[in-house]
């Protein structure tokens, strides 16, 4: 059983048991254990863990920022290669949008930009046609953060995408 294996690890000094909780005895032990998992599997594990955590956020618009950031960071560690269907990619994009907005509320524009950029990376090839509003928000808010961060290259790229794909003059004014 898992508990028996953990008790062996405690006896060997790799894991500490405090009350009913276990933790690695040292960061290097944790790192060594982590590195035994092949990279492609780690991506899937991170992504699936992020999806599981994000399920706790459903219907909770005012959920803890910490839980939101933790879930989204796990999704982003998995990255687009871990996506198994379009729905998962859209979920990851939406959660990155939500996390980016939350980071903007905290005036952390560098982190917000990172979330918007990751959200864009999870979009499918035809995202402007299939998920227009989501695409518009990710690109527009990413451009605003790039402007605030004085990242002129990203600003030009993101705003160019909005101008090229926006369906209305009002949407183009957003950047």
PDB file of C-alpha atoms in Angstrom:
ATOM      1  CA  UNK A   1       0.000   0.000   0.000  1.00  0.00           C
ATOM      2  CA  UNK A   2       1.010   3.622  -0.335  1.00  0.00           C
ATOM      3  CA  UNK A   3       1.271   4.106   3.426  1.00  0.00           C
ATOM      4  CA  UNK A   4       3.595   1.091   3.759  1.00  0.00           C
ATOM      5  CA  UNK A   5       5.839   2.487   1.020  1.00  0.00           C
ATOM      6  CA  UNK A   6       5.844   5.901   2.696  1.00  0.00           C
ATOM      7  CA  UNK A   7       6.800   4.296   6.018  1.00  0.00           C
ATOM      8  CA  UNK A   8       9.756   2.593   4.296  1.00  0.00           C
ATOM      9  CA  UNK A   9      10.801   5.972   2.876  1.00  0.00           C
ATOM     10  CA  UNK A  10      10.524   7.467   6.397  1.00  0.00           C
ATOM     11  CA  UNK A  11      12.712   4.669   7.795  1.00  0.00           C
ATOM     12  CA  UNK A  12      15.291   5.298   5.056  1.00  0.00           C
ATOM     13  CA  UNK A  13      15.316   9.039   5.806  1.00  0.00           C
ATOM     14  CA  UNK A  14      13.939  10.197   2.453  1.00  0.00           C
ATOM     15  CA  UNK A  15      10.597  11.353   3.830  1.00  0.00           C
ATOM     16  CA  UNK A  16       9.584  12.967   7.116  1.00  0.00           C
ATOM     17  CA  UNK A  17       6.288  12.209   8.833  1.00  0.00           C
ATOM     18  CA  UNK A  18       4.749  15.050  10.797  1.00  0.00           C
ATOM     19  CA  UNK A  19       1.434  14.136  12.431  1.00  0.00           C
ATOM     20  CA  UNK A  20      -0.482  12.473   9.585  1.00  0.00           C
ATOM     21  CA  UNK A  21       1.414  14.242   6.804  1.00  0.00           C
ATOM     22  CA  UNK A  22       4.436  13.241   4.799  1.00  0.00           C
ATOM     23  CA  UNK A  23       6.996  15.512   3.154  1.00  0.00           C
ATOM     24  CA  UNK A  24      10.339  15.037   1.508  1.00  0.00           C
ATOM     25  CA  UNK A  25      13.235  15.276   3.940  1.00  0.00           C
ATOM     26  CA  UNK A  26      15.174  17.535   1.575  1.00  0.00           C
ATOM     27  CA  UNK A  27      14.578  19.479  -1.634  1.00  0.00           C
ATOM     28  CA  UNK A  28      17.212  17.366  -3.402  1.00  0.00           C
ATOM     29  CA  UNK A  29      15.304  14.180  -2.560  1.00  0.00           C
ATOM     30  CA  UNK A  30      12.135  15.701  -3.982  1.00  0.00           C
ATOM     31  CA  UNK A  31      14.014  16.836  -7.091  1.00  0.00           C
ATOM     32  CA  UNK A  32      15.526  13.368  -7.588  1.00  0.00           C
ATOM     33  CA  UNK A  33      12.107  11.726  -7.260  1.00  0.00           C
ATOM     34  CA  UNK A  34      10.605  14.263  -9.682  1.00  0.00           C
ATOM     35  CA  UNK A  35      13.344  13.613 -12.243  1.00  0.00           C
ATOM     36  CA  UNK A  36      12.631   9.873 -12.271  1.00  0.00           C
ATOM     37  CA  UNK A  37       9.392  10.638 -14.120  1.00  0.00           C
ATOM     38  CA  UNK A  38       9.935  11.076 -17.899  1.00  0.00           C
ATOM     39  CA  UNK A  39       9.454  14.687 -19.089  1.00  0.00           C
ATOM     40  CA  UNK A  40       6.416  13.936 -21.287  1.00  0.00           C
ATOM     41  CA  UNK A  41       4.684  12.210 -18.371  1.00  0.00           C
ATOM     42  CA  UNK A  42       5.496  15.119 -16.034  1.00  0.00           C
ATOM     43  CA  UNK A  43       3.764  17.458 -18.500  1.00  0.00           C
ATOM     44  CA  UNK A  44       0.627  15.324 -18.458  1.00  0.00           C
ATOM     45  CA  UNK A  45       0.739  14.980 -14.668  1.00  0.00           C
ATOM     46  CA  UNK A  46       1.055  18.754 -14.174  1.00  0.00           C
ATOM     47  CA  UNK A  47      -1.713  19.436 -16.682  1.00  0.00           C
ATOM     48  CA  UNK A  48      -4.096  16.863 -15.189  1.00  0.00           C
ATOM     49  CA  UNK A  49      -3.357  18.143 -11.682  1.00  0.00           C
ATOM     50  CA  UNK A  50      -4.163  21.676 -12.886  1.00  0.00           C
ATOM     51  CA  UNK A  51      -7.442  20.442 -14.385  1.00  0.00           C
ATOM     52  CA  UNK A  52      -8.365  18.704 -11.131  1.00  0.00           C
ATOM     53  CA  UNK A  53      -7.582  21.817  -9.102  1.00  0.00           C
ATOM     54  CA  UNK A  54      -9.505  23.973 -11.560  1.00  0.00           C
ATOM     55  CA  UNK A  55     -12.594  21.823 -11.009  1.00  0.00           C
ATOM     56  CA  UNK A  56     -12.685  23.315  -7.501  1.00  0.00           C
ATOM     57  CA  UNK A  57     -13.085  26.748  -9.112  1.00  0.00           C
ATOM     58  CA  UNK A  58     -16.243  25.941 -11.098  1.00  0.00           C
ATOM     59  CA  UNK A  59     -18.993  28.355 -10.154  1.00  0.00           C
ATOM     60  CA  UNK A  60     -16.683  30.131  -7.746  1.00  0.00           C
ATOM     61  CA  UNK A  61     -16.005  33.505  -9.339  1.00  0.00           C
ATOM     62  CA  UNK A  62     -14.570  34.797  -6.091  1.00  0.00           C
ATOM     63  CA  UNK A  63     -12.489  31.691  -5.433  1.00  0.00           C
ATOM     64  CA  UNK A  64      -9.167  32.147  -3.739  1.00  0.00           C
ATOM     65  CA  UNK A  65      -6.576  33.784  -5.980  1.00  0.00           C
ATOM     66  CA  UNK A  66      -4.043  31.355  -4.557  1.00  0.00           C
ATOM     67  CA  UNK A  67      -6.030  28.323  -5.741  1.00  0.00           C
ATOM     68  CA  UNK A  68      -6.596  29.906  -9.160  1.00  0.00           C
ATOM     69  CA  UNK A  69      -2.897  30.708  -9.602  1.00  0.00           C
ATOM     70  CA  UNK A  70      -1.845  27.250  -8.400  1.00  0.00           C
ATOM     71  CA  UNK A  71      -4.215  25.497 -10.804  1.00  0.00           C
ATOM     72  CA  UNK A  72      -3.215  27.671 -13.764  1.00  0.00           C
ATOM     73  CA  UNK A  73       0.496  27.360 -13.011  1.00  0.00           C
ATOM     74  CA  UNK A  74       0.116  23.572 -13.086  1.00  0.00           C
ATOM     75  CA  UNK A  75      -1.714  23.753 -16.422  1.00  0.00           C
ATOM     76  CA  UNK A  76       1.044  25.958 -17.800  1.00  0.00           C
ATOM     77  CA  UNK A  77       3.767  23.607 -16.567  1.00  0.00           C
ATOM     78  CA  UNK A  78       2.036  20.908 -18.604  1.00  0.00           C
ATOM     79  CA  UNK A  79       1.717  23.229 -21.579  1.00  0.00           C
ATOM     80  CA  UNK A  80      -0.083  22.761 -24.893  1.00  0.00           C
ATOM     81  CA  UNK A  81       1.582  19.375 -25.612  1.00  0.00           C
ATOM     82  CA  UNK A  82      -0.357  17.902 -22.653  1.00  0.00           C
ATOM     83  CA  UNK A  83      -3.738  18.896 -24.133  1.00  0.00           C
ATOM     84  CA  UNK A  84      -5.689  15.832 -25.259  1.00  0.00           C
ATOM     85  CA  UNK A  85      -8.709  17.568 -26.816  1.00  0.00           C
ATOM     86  CA  UNK A  86      -9.812  21.053 -27.896  1.00  0.00           C
ATOM     87  CA  UNK A  87     -12.019  21.436 -24.840  1.00  0.00           C
ATOM     88  CA  UNK A  88      -9.036  21.127 -22.514  1.00  0.00           C
ATOM     89  CA  UNK A  89      -7.141  23.761 -24.488  1.00  0.00           C
ATOM     90  CA  UNK A  90     -10.071  26.183 -24.287  1.00  0.00           C
ATOM     91  CA  UNK A  91     -10.421  25.502 -20.555  1.00  0.00           C
ATOM     92  CA  UNK A  92      -6.718  26.250 -20.073  1.00  0.00           C
ATOM     93  CA  UNK A  93      -7.051  29.456 -22.127  1.00  0.00           C
ATOM     94  CA  UNK A  94     -10.079  30.610 -20.120  1.00  0.00           C
ATOM     95  CA  UNK A  95      -8.368  29.891 -16.813  1.00  0.00           C
ATOM     96  CA  UNK A  96      -5.254  31.768 -17.942  1.00  0.00           C
ATOM     97  CA  UNK A  97      -7.499  34.699 -18.905  1.00  0.00           C
ATOM     98  CA  UNK A  98      -9.089  34.625 -15.451  1.00  0.00           C
ATOM     99  CA  UNK A  99      -5.695  34.419 -13.730  1.00  0.00           C
ATOM    100  CA  UNK A 100      -4.342  37.237 -15.889  1.00  0.00           C
ATOM    101  CA  UNK A 101      -7.263  39.480 -14.965  1.00  0.00           C
ATOM    102  CA  UNK A 102      -6.732  38.644 -11.287  1.00  0.00           C
ATOM    103  CA  UNK A 103      -3.015  39.495 -11.594  1.00  0.00           C
ATOM    104  CA  UNK A 104      -3.939  42.809 -13.281  1.00  0.00           C
ATOM    105  CA  UNK A 105      -6.242  43.599 -10.343  1.00  0.00           C
ATOM    106  CA  UNK A 106      -3.169  43.136  -8.149  1.00  0.00           C
ATOM    107  CA  UNK A 107      -1.163  45.437 -10.473  1.00  0.00           C
ATOM    108  CA  UNK A 108       1.210  42.585 -11.358  1.00  0.00           C
ATOM    109  CA  UNK A 109       1.371  43.218 -15.090  1.00  0.00           C
ATOM    110  CA  UNK A 110       4.364  40.983 -15.781  1.00  0.00           C
ATOM    111  CA  UNK A 111       2.615  37.967 -14.283  1.00  0.00           C
ATOM    112  CA  UNK A 112      -0.641  38.959 -15.985  1.00  0.00           C
ATOM    113  CA  UNK A 113       1.157  39.116 -19.343  1.00  0.00           C
ATOM    114  CA  UNK A 114       2.578  35.640 -18.718  1.00  0.00           C
ATOM    115  CA  UNK A 115      -0.922  34.261 -18.101  1.00  0.00           C
ATOM    116  CA  UNK A 116      -2.325  35.918 -21.228  1.00  0.00           C
ATOM    117  CA  UNK A 117       0.618  34.635 -23.279  1.00  0.00           C
ATOM    118  CA  UNK A 118       0.106  31.104 -21.955  1.00  0.00           C
ATOM    119  CA  UNK A 119      -3.621  31.390 -22.620  1.00  0.00           C
ATOM    120  CA  UNK A 120      -2.872  32.289 -26.237  1.00  0.00           C
ATOM    121  CA  UNK A 121      -0.562  29.287 -26.557  1.00  0.00           C
ATOM    122  CA  UNK A 122      -3.435  26.928 -25.659  1.00  0.00           C
ATOM    123  CA  UNK A 123      -5.721  28.308 -28.406  1.00  0.00           C
ATOM    124  CA  UNK A 124      -6.396  26.186 -31.483  1.00  0.00           C
ATOM    125  CA  UNK A 125      -5.345  27.192 -34.985  1.00  0.00           C
ATOM    126  CA  UNK A 126      -8.718  28.731 -35.937  1.00  0.00           C
ATOM    127  CA  UNK A 127      -9.251  30.434 -32.612  1.00  0.00           C
ATOM    128  CA  UNK A 128     -10.321  33.800 -34.058  1.00  0.00           C
ATOM    129  CA  UNK A 129     -13.211  32.090 -35.841  1.00  0.00           C
ATOM    130  CA  UNK A 130     -14.114  29.513 -33.195  1.00  0.00           C
ATOM    131  CA  UNK A 131     -13.474  31.485 -29.973  1.00  0.00           C
ATOM    132  CA  UNK A 132     -13.541  35.117 -30.992  1.00  0.00           C
ATOM    133  CA  UNK A 133     -14.362  36.713 -27.620  1.00  0.00           C
ATOM    134  CA  UNK A 134     -11.762  34.652 -25.754  1.00  0.00           C
ATOM    135  CA  UNK A 135      -9.123  35.405 -28.392  1.00  0.00           C
ATOM    136  CA  UNK A 136      -9.953  39.104 -28.392  1.00  0.00           C
ATOM    137  CA  UNK A 137      -9.672  39.340 -24.599  1.00  0.00           C
ATOM    138  CA  UNK A 138      -6.402  37.399 -24.386  1.00  0.00           C
ATOM    139  CA  UNK A 139      -4.731  39.397 -27.157  1.00  0.00           C
ATOM    140  CA  UNK A 140      -6.110  42.792 -26.071  1.00  0.00           C
ATOM    141  CA  UNK A 141      -5.253  42.375 -22.400  1.00  0.00           C
ATOM    142  CA  UNK A 142      -1.884  40.891 -23.321  1.00  0.00           C
ATOM    143  CA  UNK A 143      -1.215  43.992 -25.426  1.00  0.00           C
ATOM    144  CA  UNK A 144      -2.192  46.271 -22.519  1.00  0.00           C
ATOM    145  CA  UNK A 145       0.205  44.441 -20.217  1.00  0.00           C
ATOM    146  CA  UNK A 146       2.958  44.530 -22.839  1.00  0.00           C
ATOM    147  CA  UNK A 147       2.450  48.308 -23.097  1.00  0.00           C
ATOM    148  CA  UNK A 148       2.596  48.696 -19.307  1.00  0.00           C
ATOM    149  CA  UNK A 149       5.724  46.506 -19.170  1.00  0.00           C
ATOM    150  CA  UNK A 150       7.357  48.504 -22.017  1.00  0.00           C
ATOM    151  CA  UNK A 151       7.570  45.331 -24.111  1.00  0.00           C
ATOM    152  CA  UNK A 152       7.213  47.013 -27.483  1.00  0.00           C
ATOM    153  CA  UNK A 153       7.862  43.870 -29.534  1.00  0.00           C
ATOM    154  CA  UNK A 154       5.015  41.942 -27.878  1.00  0.00           C
ATOM    155  CA  UNK A 155       2.789  45.021 -27.975  1.00  0.00           C
ATOM    156  CA  UNK A 156       3.258  45.327 -31.740  1.00  0.00           C
ATOM    157  CA  UNK A 157       2.668  41.605 -32.323  1.00  0.00           C
ATOM    158  CA  UNK A 158      -0.450  41.329 -30.114  1.00  0.00           C
ATOM    159  CA  UNK A 159      -2.070  44.584 -31.210  1.00  0.00           C
ATOM    160  CA  UNK A 160      -1.364  43.661 -34.836  1.00  0.00           C
ATOM    161  CA  UNK A 161      -3.305  40.426 -34.330  1.00  0.00           C
ATOM    162  CA  UNK A 162      -6.236  42.301 -32.794  1.00  0.00           C
ATOM    163  CA  UNK A 163      -6.314  44.855 -35.613  1.00  0.00           C
ATOM    164  CA  UNK A 164      -6.097  42.121 -38.260  1.00  0.00           C
ATOM    165  CA  UNK A 165      -8.803  39.910 -36.728  1.00  0.00           C
ATOM    166  CA  UNK A 166     -11.195  42.233 -34.885  1.00  0.00           C
ATOM    167  CA  UNK A 167     -14.746  42.122 -36.235  1.00  0.00           C
ATOM    168  CA  UNK A 168     -15.639  45.679 -35.345  1.00  0.00           C
ATOM    169  CA  UNK A 169     -14.086  49.085 -35.044  1.00  0.00           C
ATOM    170  CA  UNK A 170     -14.902  49.075 -31.310  1.00  0.00           C
ATOM    171  CA  UNK A 171     -12.927  45.829 -30.832  1.00  0.00           C
ATOM    172  CA  UNK A 172      -9.947  47.384 -32.622  1.00  0.00           C
ATOM    173  CA  UNK A 173     -10.096  50.358 -30.254  1.00  0.00           C
ATOM    174  CA  UNK A 174      -9.539  47.994 -27.328  1.00  0.00           C
ATOM    175  CA  UNK A 175      -5.783  47.999 -28.057  1.00  0.00           C
TER     176      UNK A 175
END
